[in-house]
PDB file of C-alpha atoms in Angstrom:
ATOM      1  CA  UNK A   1      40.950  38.637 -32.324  1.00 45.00           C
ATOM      2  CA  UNK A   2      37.103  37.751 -31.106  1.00 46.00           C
ATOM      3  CA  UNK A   3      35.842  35.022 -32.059  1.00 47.00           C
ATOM      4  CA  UNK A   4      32.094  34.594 -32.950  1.00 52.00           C
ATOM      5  CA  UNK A   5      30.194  32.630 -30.653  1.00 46.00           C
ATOM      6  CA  UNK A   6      27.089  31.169 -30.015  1.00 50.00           C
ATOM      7  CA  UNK A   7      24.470  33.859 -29.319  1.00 48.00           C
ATOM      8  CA  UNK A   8      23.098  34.456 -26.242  1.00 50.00           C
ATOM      9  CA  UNK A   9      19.826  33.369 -26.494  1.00 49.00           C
ATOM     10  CA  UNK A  10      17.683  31.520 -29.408  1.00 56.00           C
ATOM     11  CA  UNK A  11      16.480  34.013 -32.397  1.00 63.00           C
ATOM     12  CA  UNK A  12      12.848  34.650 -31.983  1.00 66.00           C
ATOM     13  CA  UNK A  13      12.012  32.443 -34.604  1.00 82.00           C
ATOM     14  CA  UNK A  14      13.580  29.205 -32.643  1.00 83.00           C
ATOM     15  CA  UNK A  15      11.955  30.832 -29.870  1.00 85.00           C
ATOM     16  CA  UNK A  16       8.663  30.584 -30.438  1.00 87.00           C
ATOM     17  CA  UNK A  17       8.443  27.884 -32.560  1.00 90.00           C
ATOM     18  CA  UNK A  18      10.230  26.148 -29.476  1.00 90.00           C
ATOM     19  CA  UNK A  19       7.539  27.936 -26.958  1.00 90.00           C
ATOM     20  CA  UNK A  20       4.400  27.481 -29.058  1.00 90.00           C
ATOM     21  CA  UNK A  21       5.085  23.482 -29.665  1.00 91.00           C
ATOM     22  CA  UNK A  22       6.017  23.370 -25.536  1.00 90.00           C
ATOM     23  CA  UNK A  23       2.677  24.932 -24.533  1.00 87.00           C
ATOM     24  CA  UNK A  24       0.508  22.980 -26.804  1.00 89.00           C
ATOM     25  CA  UNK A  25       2.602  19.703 -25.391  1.00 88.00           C
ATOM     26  CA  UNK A  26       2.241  20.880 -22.011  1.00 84.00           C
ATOM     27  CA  UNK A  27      -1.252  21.399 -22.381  1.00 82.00           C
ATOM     28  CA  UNK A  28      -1.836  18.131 -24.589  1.00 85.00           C
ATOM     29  CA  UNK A  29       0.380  16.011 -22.163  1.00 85.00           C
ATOM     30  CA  UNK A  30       1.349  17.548 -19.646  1.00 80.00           C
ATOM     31  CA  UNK A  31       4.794  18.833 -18.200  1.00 79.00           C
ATOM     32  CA  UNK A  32       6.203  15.449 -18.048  1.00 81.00           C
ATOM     33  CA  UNK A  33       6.669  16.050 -22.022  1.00 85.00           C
ATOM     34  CA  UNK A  34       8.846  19.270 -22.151  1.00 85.00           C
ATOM     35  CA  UNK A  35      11.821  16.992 -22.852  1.00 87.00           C
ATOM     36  CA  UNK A  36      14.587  18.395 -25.374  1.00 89.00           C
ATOM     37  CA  UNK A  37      14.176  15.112 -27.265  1.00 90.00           C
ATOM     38  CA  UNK A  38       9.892  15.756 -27.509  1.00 91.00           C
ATOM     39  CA  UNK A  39      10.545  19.014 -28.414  1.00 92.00           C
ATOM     40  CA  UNK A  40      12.915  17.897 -31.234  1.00 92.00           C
ATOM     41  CA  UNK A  41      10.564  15.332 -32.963  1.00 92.00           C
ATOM     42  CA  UNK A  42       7.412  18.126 -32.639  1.00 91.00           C
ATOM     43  CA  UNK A  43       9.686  20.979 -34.284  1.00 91.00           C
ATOM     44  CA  UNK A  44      12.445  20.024 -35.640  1.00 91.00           C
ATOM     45  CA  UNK A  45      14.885  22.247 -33.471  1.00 91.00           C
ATOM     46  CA  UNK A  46      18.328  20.334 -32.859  1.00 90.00           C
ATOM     47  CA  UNK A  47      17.903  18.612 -29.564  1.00 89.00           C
ATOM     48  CA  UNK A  48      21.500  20.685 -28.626  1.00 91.00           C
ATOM     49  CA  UNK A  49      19.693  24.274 -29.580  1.00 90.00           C
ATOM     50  CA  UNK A  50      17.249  23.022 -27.090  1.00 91.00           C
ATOM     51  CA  UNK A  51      19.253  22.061 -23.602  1.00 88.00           C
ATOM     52  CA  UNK A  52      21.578  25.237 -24.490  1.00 89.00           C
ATOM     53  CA  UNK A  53      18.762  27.473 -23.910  1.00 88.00           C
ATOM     54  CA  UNK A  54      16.378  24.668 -22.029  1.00 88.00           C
ATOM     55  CA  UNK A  55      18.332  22.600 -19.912  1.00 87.00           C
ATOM     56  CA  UNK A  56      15.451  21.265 -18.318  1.00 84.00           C
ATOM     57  CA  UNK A  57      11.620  21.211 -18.468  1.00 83.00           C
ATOM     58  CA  UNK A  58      11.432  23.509 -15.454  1.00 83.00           C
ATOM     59  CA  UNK A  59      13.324  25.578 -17.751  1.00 86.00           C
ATOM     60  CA  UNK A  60      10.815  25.375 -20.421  1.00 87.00           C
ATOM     61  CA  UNK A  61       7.698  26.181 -17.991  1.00 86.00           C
ATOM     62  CA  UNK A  62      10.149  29.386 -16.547  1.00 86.00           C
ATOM     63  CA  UNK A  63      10.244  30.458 -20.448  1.00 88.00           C
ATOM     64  CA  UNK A  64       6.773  29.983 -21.041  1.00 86.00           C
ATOM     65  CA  UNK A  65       5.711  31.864 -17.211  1.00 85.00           C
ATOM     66  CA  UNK A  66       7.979  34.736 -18.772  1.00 84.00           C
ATOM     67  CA  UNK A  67       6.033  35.348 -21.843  1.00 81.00           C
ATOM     68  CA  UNK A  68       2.911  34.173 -20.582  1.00 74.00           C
ATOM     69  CA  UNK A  69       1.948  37.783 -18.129  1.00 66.00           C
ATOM     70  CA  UNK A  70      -1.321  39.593 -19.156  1.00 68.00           C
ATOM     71  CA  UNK A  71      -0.304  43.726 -19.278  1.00 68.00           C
ATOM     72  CA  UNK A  72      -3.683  44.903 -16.321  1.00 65.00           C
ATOM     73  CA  UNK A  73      -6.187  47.553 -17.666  1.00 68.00           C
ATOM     74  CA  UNK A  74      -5.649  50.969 -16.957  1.00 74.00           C
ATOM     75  CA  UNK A  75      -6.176  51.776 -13.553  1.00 80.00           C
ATOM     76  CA  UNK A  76      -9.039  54.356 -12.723  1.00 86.00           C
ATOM     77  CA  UNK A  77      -7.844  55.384  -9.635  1.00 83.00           C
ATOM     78  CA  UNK A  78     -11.279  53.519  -8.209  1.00 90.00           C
ATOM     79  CA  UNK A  79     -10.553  50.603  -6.209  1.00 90.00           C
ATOM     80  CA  UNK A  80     -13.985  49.377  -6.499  1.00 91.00           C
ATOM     81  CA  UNK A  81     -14.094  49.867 -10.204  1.00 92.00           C
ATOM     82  CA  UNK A  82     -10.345  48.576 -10.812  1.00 93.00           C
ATOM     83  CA  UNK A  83     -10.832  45.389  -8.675  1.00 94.00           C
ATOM     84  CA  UNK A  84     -14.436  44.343 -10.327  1.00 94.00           C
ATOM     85  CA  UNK A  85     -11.864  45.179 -13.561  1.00 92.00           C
ATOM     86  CA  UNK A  86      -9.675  42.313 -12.263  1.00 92.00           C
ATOM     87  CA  UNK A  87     -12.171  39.436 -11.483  1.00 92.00           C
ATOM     88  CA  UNK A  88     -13.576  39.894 -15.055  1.00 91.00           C
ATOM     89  CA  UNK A  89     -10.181  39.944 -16.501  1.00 89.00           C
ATOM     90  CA  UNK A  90      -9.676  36.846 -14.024  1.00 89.00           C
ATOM     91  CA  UNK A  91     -12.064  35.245 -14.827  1.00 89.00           C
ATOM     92  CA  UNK A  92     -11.764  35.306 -18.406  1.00 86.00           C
ATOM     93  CA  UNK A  93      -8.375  33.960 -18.322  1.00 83.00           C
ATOM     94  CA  UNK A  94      -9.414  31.094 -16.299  1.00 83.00           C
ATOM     95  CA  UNK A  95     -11.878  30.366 -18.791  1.00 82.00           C
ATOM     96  CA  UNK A  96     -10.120  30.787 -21.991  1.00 75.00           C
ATOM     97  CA  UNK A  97      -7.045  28.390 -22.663  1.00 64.00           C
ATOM     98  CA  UNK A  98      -4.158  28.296 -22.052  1.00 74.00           C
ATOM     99  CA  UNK A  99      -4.422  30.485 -18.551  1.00 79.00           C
ATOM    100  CA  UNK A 100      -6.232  27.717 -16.536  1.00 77.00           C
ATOM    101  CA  UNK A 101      -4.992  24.933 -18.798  1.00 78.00           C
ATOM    102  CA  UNK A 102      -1.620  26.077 -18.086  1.00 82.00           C
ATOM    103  CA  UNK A 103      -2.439  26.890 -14.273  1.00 83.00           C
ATOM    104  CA  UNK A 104      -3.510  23.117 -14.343  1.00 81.00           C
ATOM    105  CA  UNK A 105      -0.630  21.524 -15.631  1.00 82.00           C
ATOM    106  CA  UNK A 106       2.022  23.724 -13.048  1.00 84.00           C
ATOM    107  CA  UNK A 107      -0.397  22.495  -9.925  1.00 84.00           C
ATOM    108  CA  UNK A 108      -0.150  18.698 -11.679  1.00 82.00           C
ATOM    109  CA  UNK A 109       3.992  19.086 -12.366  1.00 82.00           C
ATOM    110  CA  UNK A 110       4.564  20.754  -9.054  1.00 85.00           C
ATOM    111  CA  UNK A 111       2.624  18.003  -6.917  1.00 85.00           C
ATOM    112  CA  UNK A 112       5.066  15.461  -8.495  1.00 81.00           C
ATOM    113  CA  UNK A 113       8.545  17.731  -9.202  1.00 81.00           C
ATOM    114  CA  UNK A 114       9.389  20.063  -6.237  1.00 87.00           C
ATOM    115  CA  UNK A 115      10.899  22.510  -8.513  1.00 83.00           C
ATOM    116  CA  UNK A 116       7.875  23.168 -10.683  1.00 84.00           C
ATOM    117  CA  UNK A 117       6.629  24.548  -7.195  1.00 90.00           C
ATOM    118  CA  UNK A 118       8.176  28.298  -7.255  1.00 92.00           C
ATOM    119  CA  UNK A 119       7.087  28.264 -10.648  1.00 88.00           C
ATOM    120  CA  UNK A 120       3.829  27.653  -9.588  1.00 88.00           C
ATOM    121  CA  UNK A 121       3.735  29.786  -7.330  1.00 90.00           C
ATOM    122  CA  UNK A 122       5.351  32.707  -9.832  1.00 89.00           C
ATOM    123  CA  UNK A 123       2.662  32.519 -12.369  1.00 88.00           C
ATOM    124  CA  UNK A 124      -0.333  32.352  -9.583  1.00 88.00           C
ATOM    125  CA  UNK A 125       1.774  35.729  -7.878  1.00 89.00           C
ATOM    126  CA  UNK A 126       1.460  37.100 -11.784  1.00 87.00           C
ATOM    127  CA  UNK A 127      -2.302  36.479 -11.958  1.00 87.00           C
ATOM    128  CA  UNK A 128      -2.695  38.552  -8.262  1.00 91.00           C
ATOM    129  CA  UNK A 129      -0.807  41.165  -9.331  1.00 91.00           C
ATOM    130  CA  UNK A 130      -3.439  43.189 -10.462  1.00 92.00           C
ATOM    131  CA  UNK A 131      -5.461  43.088  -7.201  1.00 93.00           C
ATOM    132  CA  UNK A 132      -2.414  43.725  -5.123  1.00 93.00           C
ATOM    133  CA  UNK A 133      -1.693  46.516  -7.294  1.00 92.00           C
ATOM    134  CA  UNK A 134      -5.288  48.040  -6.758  1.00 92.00           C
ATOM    135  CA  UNK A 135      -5.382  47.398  -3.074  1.00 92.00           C
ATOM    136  CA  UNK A 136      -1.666  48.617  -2.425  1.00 91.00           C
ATOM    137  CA  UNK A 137      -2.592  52.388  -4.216  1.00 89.00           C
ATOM    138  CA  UNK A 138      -5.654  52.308  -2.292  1.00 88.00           C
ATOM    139  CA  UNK A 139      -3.891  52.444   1.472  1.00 89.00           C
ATOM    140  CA  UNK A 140      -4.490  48.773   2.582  1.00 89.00           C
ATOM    141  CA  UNK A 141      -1.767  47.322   4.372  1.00 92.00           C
ATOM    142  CA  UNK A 142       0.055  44.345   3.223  1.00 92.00           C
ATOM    143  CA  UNK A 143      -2.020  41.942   5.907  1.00 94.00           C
ATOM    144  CA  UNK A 144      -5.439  43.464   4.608  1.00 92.00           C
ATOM    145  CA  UNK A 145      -4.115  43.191   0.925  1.00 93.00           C
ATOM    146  CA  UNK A 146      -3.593  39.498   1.848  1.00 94.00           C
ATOM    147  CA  UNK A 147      -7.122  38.738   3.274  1.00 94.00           C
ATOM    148  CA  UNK A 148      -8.835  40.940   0.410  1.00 94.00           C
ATOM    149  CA  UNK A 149      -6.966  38.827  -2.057  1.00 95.00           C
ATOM    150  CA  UNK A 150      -7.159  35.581  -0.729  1.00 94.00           C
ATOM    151  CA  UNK A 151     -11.112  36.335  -0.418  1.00 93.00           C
ATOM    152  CA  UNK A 152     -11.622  37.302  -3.935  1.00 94.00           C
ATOM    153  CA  UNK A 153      -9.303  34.906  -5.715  1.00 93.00           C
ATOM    154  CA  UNK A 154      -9.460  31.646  -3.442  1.00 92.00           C
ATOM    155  CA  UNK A 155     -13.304  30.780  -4.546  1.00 91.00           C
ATOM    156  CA  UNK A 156     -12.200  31.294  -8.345  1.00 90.00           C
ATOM    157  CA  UNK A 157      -9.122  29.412  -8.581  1.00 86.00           C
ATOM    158  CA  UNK A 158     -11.244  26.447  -6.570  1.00 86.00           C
ATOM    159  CA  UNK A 159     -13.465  26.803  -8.927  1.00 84.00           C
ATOM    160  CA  UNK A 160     -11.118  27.015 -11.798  1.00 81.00           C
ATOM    161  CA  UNK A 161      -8.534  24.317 -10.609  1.00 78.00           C
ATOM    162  CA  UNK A 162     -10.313  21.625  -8.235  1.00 79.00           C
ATOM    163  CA  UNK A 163     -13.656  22.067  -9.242  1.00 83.00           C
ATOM    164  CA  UNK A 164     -13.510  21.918 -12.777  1.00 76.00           C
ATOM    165  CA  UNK A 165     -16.203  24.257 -13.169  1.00 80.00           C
ATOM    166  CA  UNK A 166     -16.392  28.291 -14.146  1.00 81.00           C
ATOM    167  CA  UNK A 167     -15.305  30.881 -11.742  1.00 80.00           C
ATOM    168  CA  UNK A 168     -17.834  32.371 -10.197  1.00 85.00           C
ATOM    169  CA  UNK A 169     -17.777  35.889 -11.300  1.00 87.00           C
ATOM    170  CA  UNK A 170     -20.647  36.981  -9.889  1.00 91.00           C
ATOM    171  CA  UNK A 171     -19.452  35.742  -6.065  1.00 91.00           C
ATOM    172  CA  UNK A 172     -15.922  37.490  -6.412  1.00 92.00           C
ATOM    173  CA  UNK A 173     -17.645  40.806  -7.651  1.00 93.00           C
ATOM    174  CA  UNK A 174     -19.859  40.325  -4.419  1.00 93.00           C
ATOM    175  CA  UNK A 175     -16.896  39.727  -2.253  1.00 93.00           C
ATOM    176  CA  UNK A 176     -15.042  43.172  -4.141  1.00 94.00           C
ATOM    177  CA  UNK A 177     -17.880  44.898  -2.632  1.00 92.00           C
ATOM    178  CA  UNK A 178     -17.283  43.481   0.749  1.00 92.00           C
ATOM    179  CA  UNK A 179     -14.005  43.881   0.419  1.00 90.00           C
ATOM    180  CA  UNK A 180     -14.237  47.909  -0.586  1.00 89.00           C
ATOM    181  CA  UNK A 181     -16.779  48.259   2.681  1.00 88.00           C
ATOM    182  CA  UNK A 182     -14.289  46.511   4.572  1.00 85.00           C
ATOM    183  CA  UNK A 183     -11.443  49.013   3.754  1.00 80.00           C
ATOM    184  CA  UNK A 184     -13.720  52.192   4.111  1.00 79.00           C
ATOM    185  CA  UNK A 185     -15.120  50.933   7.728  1.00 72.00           C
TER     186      UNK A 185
END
């Protein structure tokens, strides 16, 4: 005889009711509030729905992380053309909530809970896909990909994250360029 159990996972419903109130609190007050009982009181989701498929807050920013990735552009086959493609799309999601207000809260929760730090560290590996991606179908090796990246990205996510300021687009397009030379030389 089977017996009917508890699903696997929450419906969709319960799941993004749960999601949508956990990003607006994490963004609000930070990830210090993704607590089953906070998440109760906001939506009214049983406390018990919410550790079975939450257990913890990390849990809750590893949920949000999984819905959170951006599908890239189509890739022209141009490394110049696709990486200039990823600083703009960069770029915009550092300006436009929730990517950098999100970005900000996992750099805030990781400097104070050392297992918001792979999570961290997940989501910024998400955002560099795309460059990776570019520079990996254009020959570099994975040393050069490193560099390229870290010169492109580094100045936005400064800007972005410790700066509180806009990325500068125009300086990572100017680096791309250097970049391209760099890997034609």
């Amino acid at each position: 005889m089977t017996r009917p159990g508890r699903p696997a996972g929450p419906t969709s419903d319960t799941e993004t009711v749960v999601l949508t109130a956990a990003l607006e609190l994490l963004l609000a007050e930070g990830a210090a509030a993704l607590t089953a009982q906070r998440l109760h009181q906001v939506t009214g989701v049983s406390r018990s729905t919410i550790y079975r498929h939450w257990p913890s807050p990390g849990a809750v920013l590893a949920a949000l992380i999984d819905v959170a990735p951006l599908p890239p552009g189509a890739p022209t086959g141009e490394p110049a053309q696709d990486l200039h493609a990823a600083v703009d799309q960069l770029c915009d999601r550092l300006r436009d909530r929730p990517v950098g207000a999100f970005l900000q809260a996992l750099v805030v929760a990781a400097a104070s809970d050392p297992a918001a730090v792979p999570l961290r560290q997940r989501y910024v590996t998400d955002l560099l896909a795309p460059f990776h991606t570019v520079l990996r179908a254009a020959g570099a090796s994975a040393k050069d990909r490193e560099d390229a990246v870290a010169a492109i990205v580094s100045p936005l996510l400064l800007d972005a994250l410790l700066l509180d300021r806009p990325a500068a687009r125009a300086r990572a397009h100017r680096m791309v360029s250097v970049v391209c030379q760099e890997l034609t030389a």
